[in-house]
PDB file of C-alpha atoms in Angstrom:
ATOM      1  CA  UNK V 374      24.055   3.674   9.933  1.00 58.00           C
ATOM      2  CA  UNK V 375      20.370   3.797   9.994  1.00 60.00           C
ATOM      3  CA  UNK V 376      20.389   7.713   9.962  1.00 63.00           C
ATOM      4  CA  UNK V 377      22.542   7.680   6.893  1.00 60.00           C
ATOM      5  CA  UNK V 378      20.084   5.123   5.151  1.00 55.00           C
ATOM      6  CA  UNK V 379      17.187   7.567   6.174  1.00 52.00           C
ATOM      7  CA  UNK V 380      18.859  10.489   4.784  1.00 50.00           C
ATOM      8  CA  UNK V 381      20.067   8.681   1.418  1.00 60.00           C
ATOM      9  CA  UNK V 382      17.081   6.728   0.816  1.00 58.00           C
ATOM     10  CA  UNK V 383      13.780   7.090   2.816  1.00 63.00           C
ATOM     11  CA  UNK V 384      13.748  10.927   3.056  1.00 61.00           C
ATOM     12  CA  UNK V 385      14.212  11.610  -0.796  1.00 58.00           C
ATOM     13  CA  UNK V 386      11.933   8.844  -1.626  1.00 62.00           C
ATOM     14  CA  UNK V 387       9.312  10.348   0.826  1.00 65.00           C
ATOM     15  CA  UNK V 388       9.694  13.719  -0.598  1.00 61.00           C
ATOM     16  CA  UNK V 389       9.284  12.336  -4.148  1.00 58.00           C
ATOM     17  CA  UNK V 390       6.226  10.321  -3.225  1.00 58.00           C
ATOM     18  CA  UNK V 391       4.414  13.156  -1.330  1.00 60.00           C
ATOM     19  CA  UNK V 392       5.072  15.584  -4.510  1.00 54.00           C
ATOM     20  CA  UNK V 393       3.866  12.784  -6.948  1.00 61.00           C
ATOM     21  CA  UNK V 394       0.750  12.108  -4.696  1.00 54.00           C
ATOM     22  CA  UNK V 395      -0.092  15.820  -4.405  1.00 53.00           C
ATOM     23  CA  UNK V 396       0.243  16.198  -8.258  1.00 52.00           C
ATOM     24  CA  UNK V 397      -1.904  13.246  -8.993  1.00 57.00           C
ATOM     25  CA  UNK V 398      -4.491  14.108  -6.350  1.00 50.00           C
ATOM     26  CA  UNK V 399      -5.050  17.466  -7.687  1.00 52.00           C
ATOM     27  CA  UNK V 400      -5.647  15.861 -11.139  1.00 50.00           C
ATOM     28  CA  UNK V 401      -8.173  13.260 -10.089  1.00 47.00           C
ATOM     29  CA  UNK V 402     -10.345  15.376  -7.832  1.00 45.00           C
ATOM     30  CA  UNK V 403     -12.669  16.193 -10.419  1.00 43.00           C
ATOM     31  CA  UNK V 404     -16.018  14.358  -9.687  1.00 43.00           C
ATOM     32  CA  UNK V 405     -16.751  11.623 -12.280  1.00 43.00           C
ATOM     33  CA  UNK V 406     -20.294  10.466 -13.327  1.00 43.00           C
ATOM     34  CA  UNK V 407     -21.070   6.763 -13.545  1.00 43.00           C
ATOM     35  CA  UNK V 408     -21.165   5.551 -17.048  1.00 41.00           C
ATOM     36  CA  UNK V 409     -23.530   3.036 -18.475  1.00 42.00           C
ATOM     37  CA  UNK V 410     -23.613   1.049 -21.534  1.00 43.00           C
ATOM     38  CA  UNK V 411     -26.978   0.435 -23.311  1.00 42.00           C
ATOM     39  CA  UNK V 412     -27.401  -2.860 -24.950  1.00 45.00           C
ATOM     40  CA  UNK V 413     -30.187  -3.359 -27.299  1.00 46.00           C
ATOM     41  CA  UNK V 414     -31.831  -6.701 -27.362  1.00 45.00           C
ATOM     42  CA  UNK V 415     -34.278  -7.821 -29.774  1.00 47.00           C
ATOM     43  CA  UNK V 416     -37.270  -9.520 -28.545  1.00 48.00           C
ATOM     44  CA  UNK V 417     -40.292 -10.098 -30.859  1.00 49.00           C
ATOM     45  CA  UNK V 418     -40.507  -6.708 -32.744  1.00 52.00           C
ATOM     46  CA  UNK V 419     -39.641  -4.465 -29.977  1.00 51.00           C
ATOM     47  CA  UNK V 420     -36.221  -3.430 -28.701  1.00 51.00           C
ATOM     48  CA  UNK V 421     -35.701  -3.047 -24.908  1.00 52.00           C
ATOM     49  CA  UNK V 422     -32.386  -1.357 -23.980  1.00 55.00           C
ATOM     50  CA  UNK V 423     -30.609  -2.935 -21.028  1.00 54.00           C
ATOM     51  CA  UNK V 424     -28.044  -0.915 -18.854  1.00 54.00           C
ATOM     52  CA  UNK V 425     -25.127  -2.256 -17.091  1.00 54.00           C
ATOM     53  CA  UNK V 426     -22.892   0.048 -14.885  1.00 51.00           C
ATOM     54  CA  UNK V 427     -19.328  -0.238 -15.800  1.00 49.00           C
ATOM     55  CA  UNK V 428     -17.878   1.042 -12.430  1.00 49.00           C
ATOM     56  CA  UNK V 429     -15.234  -1.248 -10.723  1.00 50.00           C
ATOM     57  CA  UNK V 430     -16.342  -2.213  -7.185  1.00 53.00           C
ATOM     58  CA  UNK V 431     -14.228  -1.022  -4.434  1.00 56.00           C
ATOM     59  CA  UNK V 432     -12.280  -3.593  -2.559  1.00 58.00           C
ATOM     60  CA  UNK V 433     -12.158  -3.672   1.220  1.00 65.00           C
ATOM     61  CA  UNK V 434      -9.512  -6.293   2.511  1.00 65.00           C
ATOM     62  CA  UNK V 435     -10.682  -7.089   6.081  1.00 72.00           C
ATOM     63  CA  UNK V 436      -7.770  -9.433   7.028  1.00 78.00           C
ATOM     64  CA  UNK V 437      -4.293  -7.908   7.521  1.00 87.00           C
ATOM     65  CA  UNK V 438      -1.968  -8.059   4.420  1.00 89.00           C
ATOM     66  CA  UNK V 439       0.734  -9.117   6.845  1.00 91.00           C
ATOM     67  CA  UNK V 440       1.369 -11.298   9.803  1.00 90.00           C
ATOM     68  CA  UNK V 441       4.156 -12.135  12.267  1.00 91.00           C
ATOM     69  CA  UNK V 442       6.453 -14.951  11.098  1.00 90.00           C
ATOM     70  CA  UNK V 443       9.518 -16.769  12.443  1.00 88.00           C
ATOM     71  CA  UNK V 444      10.132 -18.194   8.822  1.00 93.00           C
ATOM     72  CA  UNK V 445      10.518 -14.530   7.650  1.00 92.00           C
ATOM     73  CA  UNK V 446      13.624 -14.046  10.183  1.00 89.00           C
ATOM     74  CA  UNK V 447      15.208 -17.356   9.186  1.00 90.00           C
ATOM     75  CA  UNK V 448      14.741 -16.475   5.284  1.00 91.00           C
ATOM     76  CA  UNK V 449      16.201 -12.961   5.706  1.00 90.00           C
ATOM     77  CA  UNK V 450      19.014 -14.557   7.868  1.00 86.00           C
ATOM     78  CA  UNK V 451      19.889 -17.182   5.236  1.00 89.00           C
ATOM     79  CA  UNK V 452      19.875 -14.662   2.364  1.00 88.00           C
ATOM     80  CA  UNK V 453      21.899 -12.094   4.310  1.00 85.00           C
ATOM     81  CA  UNK V 454      19.001  -9.574   4.010  1.00 84.00           C
ATOM     82  CA  UNK V 455      18.503  -8.807   7.741  1.00 82.00           C
ATOM     83  CA  UNK V 456      18.069  -5.265   8.577  1.00 79.00           C
ATOM     84  CA  UNK V 457      21.045  -3.476  10.167  1.00 77.00           C
ATOM     85  CA  UNK V 458      18.923  -2.299  13.093  1.00 73.00           C
ATOM     86  CA  UNK V 459      17.165  -5.006  15.035  1.00 76.00           C
ATOM     87  CA  UNK V 460      15.838  -2.979  17.686  1.00 80.00           C
ATOM     88  CA  UNK V 461      11.994  -2.541  17.593  1.00 85.00           C
ATOM     89  CA  UNK V 462      11.990  -4.817  14.644  1.00 88.00           C
ATOM     90  CA  UNK V 463       9.536  -7.498  14.116  1.00 91.00           C
ATOM     91  CA  UNK V 464       9.692 -10.128  11.309  1.00 92.00           C
ATOM     92  CA  UNK V 465       6.747 -10.673   9.199  1.00 93.00           C
ATOM     93  CA  UNK V 466       5.328 -11.895   5.905  1.00 94.00           C
ATOM     94  CA  UNK V 467       3.470  -9.784   3.344  1.00 93.00           C
ATOM     95  CA  UNK V 468       0.672 -10.657   0.912  1.00 91.00           C
ATOM     96  CA  UNK V 469       2.214  -9.100  -1.959  1.00 91.00           C
ATOM     97  CA  UNK V 470      -0.368 -10.515  -4.424  1.00 90.00           C
ATOM     98  CA  UNK V 471      -2.998  -8.419  -2.460  1.00 89.00           C
ATOM     99  CA  UNK V 472      -1.009  -5.384  -2.605  1.00 88.00           C
ATOM    100  CA  UNK V 473      -0.360  -5.782  -6.380  1.00 89.00           C
ATOM    101  CA  UNK V 474      -4.268  -6.149  -7.079  1.00 89.00           C
ATOM    102  CA  UNK V 475      -5.384  -2.967  -5.320  1.00 89.00           C
ATOM    103  CA  UNK V 476      -6.466   0.220  -6.969  1.00 91.00           C
ATOM    104  CA  UNK V 477      -7.282   3.699  -5.803  1.00 92.00           C
ATOM    105  CA  UNK V 478     -10.247   3.722  -3.414  1.00 91.00           C
ATOM    106  CA  UNK V 479      -9.655   0.349  -2.203  1.00 91.00           C
ATOM    107  CA  UNK V 480      -8.562  -0.139   1.632  1.00 91.00           C
ATOM    108  CA  UNK V 481      -6.625  -2.874   3.504  1.00 91.00           C
ATOM    109  CA  UNK V 482      -5.600  -3.609   7.137  1.00 91.00           C
ATOM    110  CA  UNK V 483      -1.922  -3.353   7.975  1.00 89.00           C
ATOM    111  CA  UNK V 484      -0.710  -5.126  11.234  1.00 89.00           C
ATOM    112  CA  UNK V 485       1.661  -3.265  13.415  1.00 86.00           C
ATOM    113  CA  UNK V 486       2.920  -5.812  15.755  1.00 85.00           C
ATOM    114  CA  UNK V 487       4.425  -3.266  18.142  1.00 78.00           C
ATOM    115  CA  UNK V 488       0.986  -2.042  19.111  1.00 75.00           C
ATOM    116  CA  UNK V 489      -2.274  -3.861  19.689  1.00 68.00           C
ATOM    117  CA  UNK V 490      -3.846  -1.852  16.690  1.00 74.00           C
ATOM    118  CA  UNK V 491      -4.328  -2.690  13.068  1.00 82.00           C
ATOM    119  CA  UNK V 492      -4.433   0.367  10.828  1.00 85.00           C
ATOM    120  CA  UNK V 493      -6.878   0.448   7.923  1.00 88.00           C
ATOM    121  CA  UNK V 494      -5.078   2.149   4.997  1.00 90.00           C
ATOM    122  CA  UNK V 495      -7.377   3.733   2.232  1.00 91.00           C
ATOM    123  CA  UNK V 496      -5.568   4.043  -1.258  1.00 92.00           C
ATOM    124  CA  UNK V 497      -5.445   7.563  -2.437  1.00 93.00           C
ATOM    125  CA  UNK V 498      -3.202   7.035  -5.461  1.00 93.00           C
ATOM    126  CA  UNK V 499      -1.022   4.645  -7.213  1.00 94.00           C
ATOM    127  CA  UNK V 500       2.015   5.526  -9.573  1.00 94.00           C
ATOM    128  CA  UNK V 501       3.207   2.812 -11.848  1.00 92.00           C
ATOM    129  CA  UNK V 502       6.762   3.672 -13.174  1.00 91.00           C
ATOM    130  CA  UNK V 503       7.860   2.471 -16.650  1.00 91.00           C
ATOM    131  CA  UNK V 504      10.375  -0.101 -14.942  1.00 91.00           C
ATOM    132  CA  UNK V 505       7.411  -1.737 -13.373  1.00 88.00           C
ATOM    133  CA  UNK V 506       7.717  -0.302  -9.851  1.00 92.00           C
ATOM    134  CA  UNK V 507       4.459   0.523  -8.186  1.00 93.00           C
ATOM    135  CA  UNK V 508       4.102   3.121  -5.538  1.00 94.00           C
ATOM    136  CA  UNK V 509       1.081   3.088  -3.344  1.00 93.00           C
ATOM    137  CA  UNK V 510      -0.126   6.086  -1.437  1.00 94.00           C
ATOM    138  CA  UNK V 511      -2.532   5.733   1.338  1.00 93.00           C
ATOM    139  CA  UNK V 512      -4.405   7.423   4.051  1.00 91.00           C
ATOM    140  CA  UNK V 513      -4.243   5.879   7.550  1.00 88.00           C
ATOM    141  CA  UNK V 514      -7.677   5.869   9.144  1.00 78.00           C
ATOM    142  CA  UNK V 515      -6.889   6.815  12.690  1.00 66.00           C
ATOM    143  CA  UNK V 516      -8.075   9.535  14.815  1.00 63.00           C
ATOM    144  CA  UNK V 517      -5.802  11.796  12.827  1.00 69.00           C
ATOM    145  CA  UNK V 518      -5.278  11.225   9.050  1.00 72.00           C
ATOM    146  CA  UNK V 519      -1.736  10.073   8.582  1.00 86.00           C
ATOM    147  CA  UNK V 520       0.006   8.789   5.410  1.00 91.00           C
ATOM    148  CA  UNK V 521       1.488   5.521   4.169  1.00 92.00           C
ATOM    149  CA  UNK V 522       3.707   4.892   1.433  1.00 94.00           C
ATOM    150  CA  UNK V 523       4.453   1.431  -0.201  1.00 93.00           C
ATOM    151  CA  UNK V 524       6.727   0.742  -3.155  1.00 94.00           C
ATOM    152  CA  UNK V 525       6.622  -2.636  -4.720  1.00 93.00           C
ATOM    153  CA  UNK V 526       9.862  -3.248  -6.812  1.00 91.00           C
ATOM    154  CA  UNK V 527      10.765  -6.580  -8.370  1.00 87.00           C
ATOM    155  CA  UNK V 528       8.609  -8.519  -6.010  1.00 87.00           C
ATOM    156  CA  UNK V 529      10.142  -6.670  -2.901  1.00 92.00           C
ATOM    157  CA  UNK V 530       8.436  -4.197  -0.798  1.00 93.00           C
ATOM    158  CA  UNK V 531       9.593  -0.958   0.964  1.00 94.00           C
ATOM    159  CA  UNK V 532       7.652   1.844   2.625  1.00 94.00           C
ATOM    160  CA  UNK V 533       6.675   4.010   5.727  1.00 94.00           C
ATOM    161  CA  UNK V 534       3.742   4.432   7.741  1.00 91.00           C
ATOM    162  CA  UNK V 535       2.996   7.310  10.070  1.00 87.00           C
ATOM    163  CA  UNK V 536       0.549   6.413  12.871  1.00 79.00           C
ATOM    164  CA  UNK V 537      -0.725   8.296  15.908  1.00 74.00           C
ATOM    165  CA  UNK V 538       1.749   6.823  18.232  1.00 75.00           C
ATOM    166  CA  UNK V 539       4.957   6.372  16.174  1.00 82.00           C
ATOM    167  CA  UNK V 540       6.469   6.045  12.564  1.00 89.00           C
ATOM    168  CA  UNK V 541       7.224   2.863  11.047  1.00 90.00           C
ATOM    169  CA  UNK V 542       9.457   1.692   8.211  1.00 92.00           C
ATOM    170  CA  UNK V 543       9.229  -1.798   6.587  1.00 92.00           C
ATOM    171  CA  UNK V 544      10.841  -3.737   3.834  1.00 92.00           C
ATOM    172  CA  UNK V 545      10.632  -7.224   2.422  1.00 93.00           C
ATOM    173  CA  UNK V 546      12.716  -9.659   0.207  1.00 92.00           C
ATOM    174  CA  UNK V 547       9.895 -11.394  -1.819  1.00 92.00           C
ATOM    175  CA  UNK V 548       7.209 -11.946   0.938  1.00 94.00           C
ATOM    176  CA  UNK V 549       9.441 -12.133   3.823  1.00 95.00           C
ATOM    177  CA  UNK V 550      10.182  -8.976   5.699  1.00 93.00           C
ATOM    178  CA  UNK V 551      10.333  -6.833   8.662  1.00 92.00           C
ATOM    179  CA  UNK V 552       8.718  -3.744  10.427  1.00 92.00           C
ATOM    180  CA  UNK V 553      10.850  -1.348  12.598  1.00 90.00           C
ATOM    181  CA  UNK V 554       9.647   1.419  14.709  1.00 88.00           C
ATOM    182  CA  UNK V 555      11.565   4.704  14.330  1.00 84.00           C
TER     183      UNK V 555
END
């Protein structure tokens, strides 16, 4: 059953995400110069320009955006949203508001309870669909550069992370979710 889900949902989504990411990365690879705004203030009879940079700061979220949660398993059980495959599955809660606020260039930490490591994900691109869905494409900072894809849709999260030791899929119903090792 899980392979069928992977063939129907995850693989086409992954191919679409990689294609969109490739197209977007090639569009935004042009170096940009910081812009400044000149504001003239009048003091006495002389004007002194004042410059303020308009570059948005890069956000680095040091605490993980997810954590292990028994409440998550209970919530998913009560709502009938438990994953079909419970082998190598850990129940977690996600900080969805943090994911919604991130922009390209920002980074965050993703906890993978199956290992002793946390992975830092640097956001490469974000695609926002007309229906409000938000796909986040990131690079996993590990000895090898791996990829991560997160899709936020109607306050639910689904995605996949490739790490040095394995691949992981995750999903949530609201903040309550799970991560499974493939």
